CSV table of C-alpha atoms in Angstrom, one decimal:
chain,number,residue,atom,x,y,z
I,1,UNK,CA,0.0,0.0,0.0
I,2,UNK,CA,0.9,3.7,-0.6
I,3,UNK,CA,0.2,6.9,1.1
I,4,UNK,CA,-1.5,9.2,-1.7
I,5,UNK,CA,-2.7,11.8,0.6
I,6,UNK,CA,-2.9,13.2,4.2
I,7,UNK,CA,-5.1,15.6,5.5
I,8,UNK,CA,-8.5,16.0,7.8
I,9,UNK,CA,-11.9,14.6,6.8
I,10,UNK,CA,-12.6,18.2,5.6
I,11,UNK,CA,-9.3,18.2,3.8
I,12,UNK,CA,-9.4,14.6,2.6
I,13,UNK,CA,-11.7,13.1,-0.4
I,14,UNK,CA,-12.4,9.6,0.2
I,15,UNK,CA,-13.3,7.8,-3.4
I,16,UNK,CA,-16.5,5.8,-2.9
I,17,UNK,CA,-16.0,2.0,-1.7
I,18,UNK,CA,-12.2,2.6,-0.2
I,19,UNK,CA,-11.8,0.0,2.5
I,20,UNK,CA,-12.1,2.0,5.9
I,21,UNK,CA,-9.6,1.4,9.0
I,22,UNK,CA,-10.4,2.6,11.7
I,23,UNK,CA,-6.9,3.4,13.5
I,24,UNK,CA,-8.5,5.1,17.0
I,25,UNK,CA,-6.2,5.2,20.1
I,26,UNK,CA,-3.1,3.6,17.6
I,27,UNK,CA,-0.5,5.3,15.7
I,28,UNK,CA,0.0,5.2,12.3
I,29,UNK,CA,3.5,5.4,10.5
I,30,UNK,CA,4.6,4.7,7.2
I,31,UNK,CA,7.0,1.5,6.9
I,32,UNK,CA,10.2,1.4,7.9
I,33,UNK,CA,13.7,1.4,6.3
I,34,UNK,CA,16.1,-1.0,8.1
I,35,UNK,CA,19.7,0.4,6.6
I,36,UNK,CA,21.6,-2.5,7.6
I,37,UNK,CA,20.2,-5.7,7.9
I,38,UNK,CA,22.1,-9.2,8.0
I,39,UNK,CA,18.9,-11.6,6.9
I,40,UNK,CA,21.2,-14.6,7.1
I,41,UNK,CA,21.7,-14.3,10.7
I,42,UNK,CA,17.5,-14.3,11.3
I,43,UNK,CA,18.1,-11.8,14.3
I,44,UNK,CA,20.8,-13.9,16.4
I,45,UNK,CA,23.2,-11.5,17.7
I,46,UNK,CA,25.6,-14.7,18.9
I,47,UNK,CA,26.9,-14.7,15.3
I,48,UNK,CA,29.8,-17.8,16.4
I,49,UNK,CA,26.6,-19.8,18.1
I,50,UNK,CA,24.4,-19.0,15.3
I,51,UNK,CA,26.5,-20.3,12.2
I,52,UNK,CA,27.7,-23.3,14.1
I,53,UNK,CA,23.9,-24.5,14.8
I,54,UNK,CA,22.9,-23.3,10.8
I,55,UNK,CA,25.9,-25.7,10.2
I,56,UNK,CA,24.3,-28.4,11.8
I,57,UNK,CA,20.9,-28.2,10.0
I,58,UNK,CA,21.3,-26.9,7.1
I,59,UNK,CA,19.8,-29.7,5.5
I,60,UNK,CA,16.6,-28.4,7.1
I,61,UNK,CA,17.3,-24.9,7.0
I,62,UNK,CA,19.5,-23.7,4.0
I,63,UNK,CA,20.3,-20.1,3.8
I,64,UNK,CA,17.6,-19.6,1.2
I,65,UNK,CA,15.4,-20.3,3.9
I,66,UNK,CA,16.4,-18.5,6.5
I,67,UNK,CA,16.6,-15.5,4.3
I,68,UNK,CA,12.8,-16.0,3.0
I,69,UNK,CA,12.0,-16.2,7.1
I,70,UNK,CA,14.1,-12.8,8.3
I,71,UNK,CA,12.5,-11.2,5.4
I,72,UNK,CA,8.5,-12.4,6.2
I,73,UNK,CA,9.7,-11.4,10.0
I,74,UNK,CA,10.9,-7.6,8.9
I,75,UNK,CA,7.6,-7.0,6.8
I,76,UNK,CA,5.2,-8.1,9.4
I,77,UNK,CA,6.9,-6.2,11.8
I,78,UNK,CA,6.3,-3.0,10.0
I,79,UNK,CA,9.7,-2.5,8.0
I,80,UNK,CA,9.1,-2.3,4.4
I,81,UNK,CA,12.3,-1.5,2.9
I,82,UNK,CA,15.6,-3.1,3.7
I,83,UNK,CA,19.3,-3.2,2.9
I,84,UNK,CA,21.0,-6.4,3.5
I,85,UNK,CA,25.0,-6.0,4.0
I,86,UNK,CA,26.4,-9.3,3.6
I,87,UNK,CA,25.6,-12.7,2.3
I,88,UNK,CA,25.9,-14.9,0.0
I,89,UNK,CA,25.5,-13.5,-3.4
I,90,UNK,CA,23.2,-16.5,-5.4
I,91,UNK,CA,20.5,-16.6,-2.0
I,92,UNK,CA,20.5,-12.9,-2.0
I,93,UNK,CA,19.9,-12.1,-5.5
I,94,UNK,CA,17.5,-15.0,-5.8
I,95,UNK,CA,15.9,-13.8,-2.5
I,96,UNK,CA,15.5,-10.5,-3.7
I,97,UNK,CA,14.0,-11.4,-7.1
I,98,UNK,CA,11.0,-13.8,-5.6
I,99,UNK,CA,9.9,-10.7,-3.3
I,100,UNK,CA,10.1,-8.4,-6.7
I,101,UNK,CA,7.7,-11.3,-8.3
I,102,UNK,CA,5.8,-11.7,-5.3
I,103,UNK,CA,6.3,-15.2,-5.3
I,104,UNK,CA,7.5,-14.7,-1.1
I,105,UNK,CA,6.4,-12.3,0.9
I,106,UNK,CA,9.1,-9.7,2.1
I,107,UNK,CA,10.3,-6.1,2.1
I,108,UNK,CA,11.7,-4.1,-0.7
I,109,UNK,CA,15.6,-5.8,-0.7
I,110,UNK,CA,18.6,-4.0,-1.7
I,111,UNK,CA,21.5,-6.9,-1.4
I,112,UNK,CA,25.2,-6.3,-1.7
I,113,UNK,CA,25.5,-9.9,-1.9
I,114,UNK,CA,29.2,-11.3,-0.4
I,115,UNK,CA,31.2,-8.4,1.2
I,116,UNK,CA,35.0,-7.1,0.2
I,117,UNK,CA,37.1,-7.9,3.0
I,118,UNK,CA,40.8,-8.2,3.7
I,119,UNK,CA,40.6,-11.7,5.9
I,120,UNK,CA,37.9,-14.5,5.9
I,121,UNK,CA,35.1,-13.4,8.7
I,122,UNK,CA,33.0,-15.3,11.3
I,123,UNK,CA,30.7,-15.3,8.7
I,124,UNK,CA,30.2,-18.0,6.1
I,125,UNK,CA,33.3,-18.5,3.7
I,126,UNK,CA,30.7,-17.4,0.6
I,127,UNK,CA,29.5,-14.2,2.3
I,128,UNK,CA,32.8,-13.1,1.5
I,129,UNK,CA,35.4,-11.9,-1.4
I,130,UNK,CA,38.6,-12.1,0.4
I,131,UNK,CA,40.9,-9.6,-1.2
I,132,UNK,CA,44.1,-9.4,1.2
I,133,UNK,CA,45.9,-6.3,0.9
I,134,UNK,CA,45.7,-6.5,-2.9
I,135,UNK,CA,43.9,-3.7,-4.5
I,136,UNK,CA,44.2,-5.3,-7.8
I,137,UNK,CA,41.8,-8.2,-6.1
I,138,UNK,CA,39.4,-5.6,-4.5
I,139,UNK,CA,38.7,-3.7,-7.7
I,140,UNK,CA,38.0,-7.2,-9.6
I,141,UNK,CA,35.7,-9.0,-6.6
I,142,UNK,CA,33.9,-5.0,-6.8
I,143,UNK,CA,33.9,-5.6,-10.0
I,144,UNK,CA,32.4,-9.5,-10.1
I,145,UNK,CA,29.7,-8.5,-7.6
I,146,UNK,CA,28.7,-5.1,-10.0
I,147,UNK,CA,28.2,-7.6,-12.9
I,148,UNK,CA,26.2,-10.2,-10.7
I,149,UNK,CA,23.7,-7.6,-10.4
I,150,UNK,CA,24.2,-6.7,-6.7
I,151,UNK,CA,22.5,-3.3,-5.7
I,152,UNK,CA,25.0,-2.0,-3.6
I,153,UNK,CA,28.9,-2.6,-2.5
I,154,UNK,CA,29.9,-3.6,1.2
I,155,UNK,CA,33.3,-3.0,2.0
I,156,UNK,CA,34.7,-4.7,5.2
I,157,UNK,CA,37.3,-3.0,7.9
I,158,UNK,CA,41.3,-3.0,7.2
I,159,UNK,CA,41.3,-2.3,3.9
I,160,UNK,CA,43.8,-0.1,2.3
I,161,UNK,CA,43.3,3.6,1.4
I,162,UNK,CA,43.9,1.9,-2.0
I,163,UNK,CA,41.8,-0.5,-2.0
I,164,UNK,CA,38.7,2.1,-0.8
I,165,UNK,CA,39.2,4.0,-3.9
I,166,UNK,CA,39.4,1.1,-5.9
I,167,UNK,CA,36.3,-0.4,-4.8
I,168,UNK,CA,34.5,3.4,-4.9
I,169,UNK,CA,36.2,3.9,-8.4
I,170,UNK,CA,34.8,0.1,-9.7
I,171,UNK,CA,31.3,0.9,-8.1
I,172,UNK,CA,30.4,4.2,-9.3
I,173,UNK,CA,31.6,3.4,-12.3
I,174,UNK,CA,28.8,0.6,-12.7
I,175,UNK,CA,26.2,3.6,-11.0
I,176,UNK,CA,26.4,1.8,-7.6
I,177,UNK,CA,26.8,2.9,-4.1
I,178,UNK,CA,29.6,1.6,-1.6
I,179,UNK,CA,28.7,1.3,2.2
I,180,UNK,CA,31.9,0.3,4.1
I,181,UNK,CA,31.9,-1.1,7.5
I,182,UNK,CA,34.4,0.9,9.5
I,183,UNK,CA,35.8,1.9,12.9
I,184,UNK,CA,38.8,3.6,13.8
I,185,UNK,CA,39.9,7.0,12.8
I,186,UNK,CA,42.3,6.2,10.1
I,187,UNK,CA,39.9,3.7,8.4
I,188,UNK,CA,37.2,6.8,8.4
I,189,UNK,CA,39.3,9.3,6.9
I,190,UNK,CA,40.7,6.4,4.2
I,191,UNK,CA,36.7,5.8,3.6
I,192,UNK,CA,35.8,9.7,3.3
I,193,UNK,CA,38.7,10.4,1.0
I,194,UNK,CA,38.1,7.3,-1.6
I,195,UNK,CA,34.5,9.0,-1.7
I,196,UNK,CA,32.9,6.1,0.1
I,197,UNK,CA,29.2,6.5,0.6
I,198,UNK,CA,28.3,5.6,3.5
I,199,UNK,CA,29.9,4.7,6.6
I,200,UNK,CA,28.9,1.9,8.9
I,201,UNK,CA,29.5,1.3,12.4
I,202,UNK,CA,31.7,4.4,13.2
I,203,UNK,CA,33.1,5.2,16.2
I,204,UNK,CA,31.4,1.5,17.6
């Protein structure tokens, strides 16, 4: 549903037939926007627990489905537009496109698909492009992910100032945005200066 106008009944025509709610004594707000969501992790915040128990029944619970289930959970709980930040790239474009067909039910999803990061995370293996300290390899995984069809670039911690621009320069390039998560001071000025969108997790 849309919002097409606000106002009073005085203000407000109401076309003939229009389903009426009546919304006394609750608030109404438009949907939400989560900016950074992980669906893989289905709202765990013991990441190391989590992964070793999706390890142990994944057979039952793939990622694809755990992905389908974060994303049900989000819309019924009012958020109706999210960005997920890291994943694997196959489940999150495929996840993304059901929702856009409406074959599952789910939020607007913008997925960056597997992050650019210098080391292997706690995350699993495919979530991520390792890239070392080689900007070469961060400029082509940037590069693999824009031509997947990822809607936005998630750069990881401890890269180079290098390897910032790199990524920024491959991304805007293909018309796409780089979010990088960062913390300490150095990392935030590399990010700023290699025109990096938009900065995750500063100062945490």
């Amino acid at each position: 549903q849309r919002i097409v106008a606000v106002g009073s009944k005085a203000e407000v025509t109401i076309p003939p037939g229009t389903k009426i709610i009546d919304a006394s004594g609750r608030t109404v707000i438009p949907g939400m926007i989560e900016m950074h969501a992980h669906l893989i992790t289905l709202g765990h915040g013991n990441y190391q627990r989590w992964f070793q128990w999706l390890d142990q029944h994944k057979a039952k619970y793939p990622i694809e489905k755990i992905m389908e289930i974060s994303s049900r959970q989000l819309l019924a709980s009012g958020v109706t537009t999210v960005v997920d930040l890291g994943a694997p790239l196959q489940p999150s474009l495929q996840i993304r496109d059901r929702i856009n067909k409406g074959e599952i039910m789910g939020p607007r999803l913008m997925v960056s698909g597997p992050w650019i990061i210098p080391r292997a995370s706690i995350f699993p293996d495919d979530s991520s492009r390792v890239v070392g300290n080689s900007t070469e390899a961060a400029a082509r995984e940037t590069q693999a992910n824009v031509d997947a069809g990822v809607d936005i670039i998630k750069a990881h911690g401890d890269l180079t100032a290098e390897q910032y621009k790199a990524i920024a320069d491959v991304a805007h390039k293909g018309k796409i945005l780089v979010t990088a998560h960062i913390n300490d001071e150095a990392a935030i000025y590399n990010a700023l200066k290699a025109k990096i969108d938009i900065l995750q997790h500063v100062g945490s």
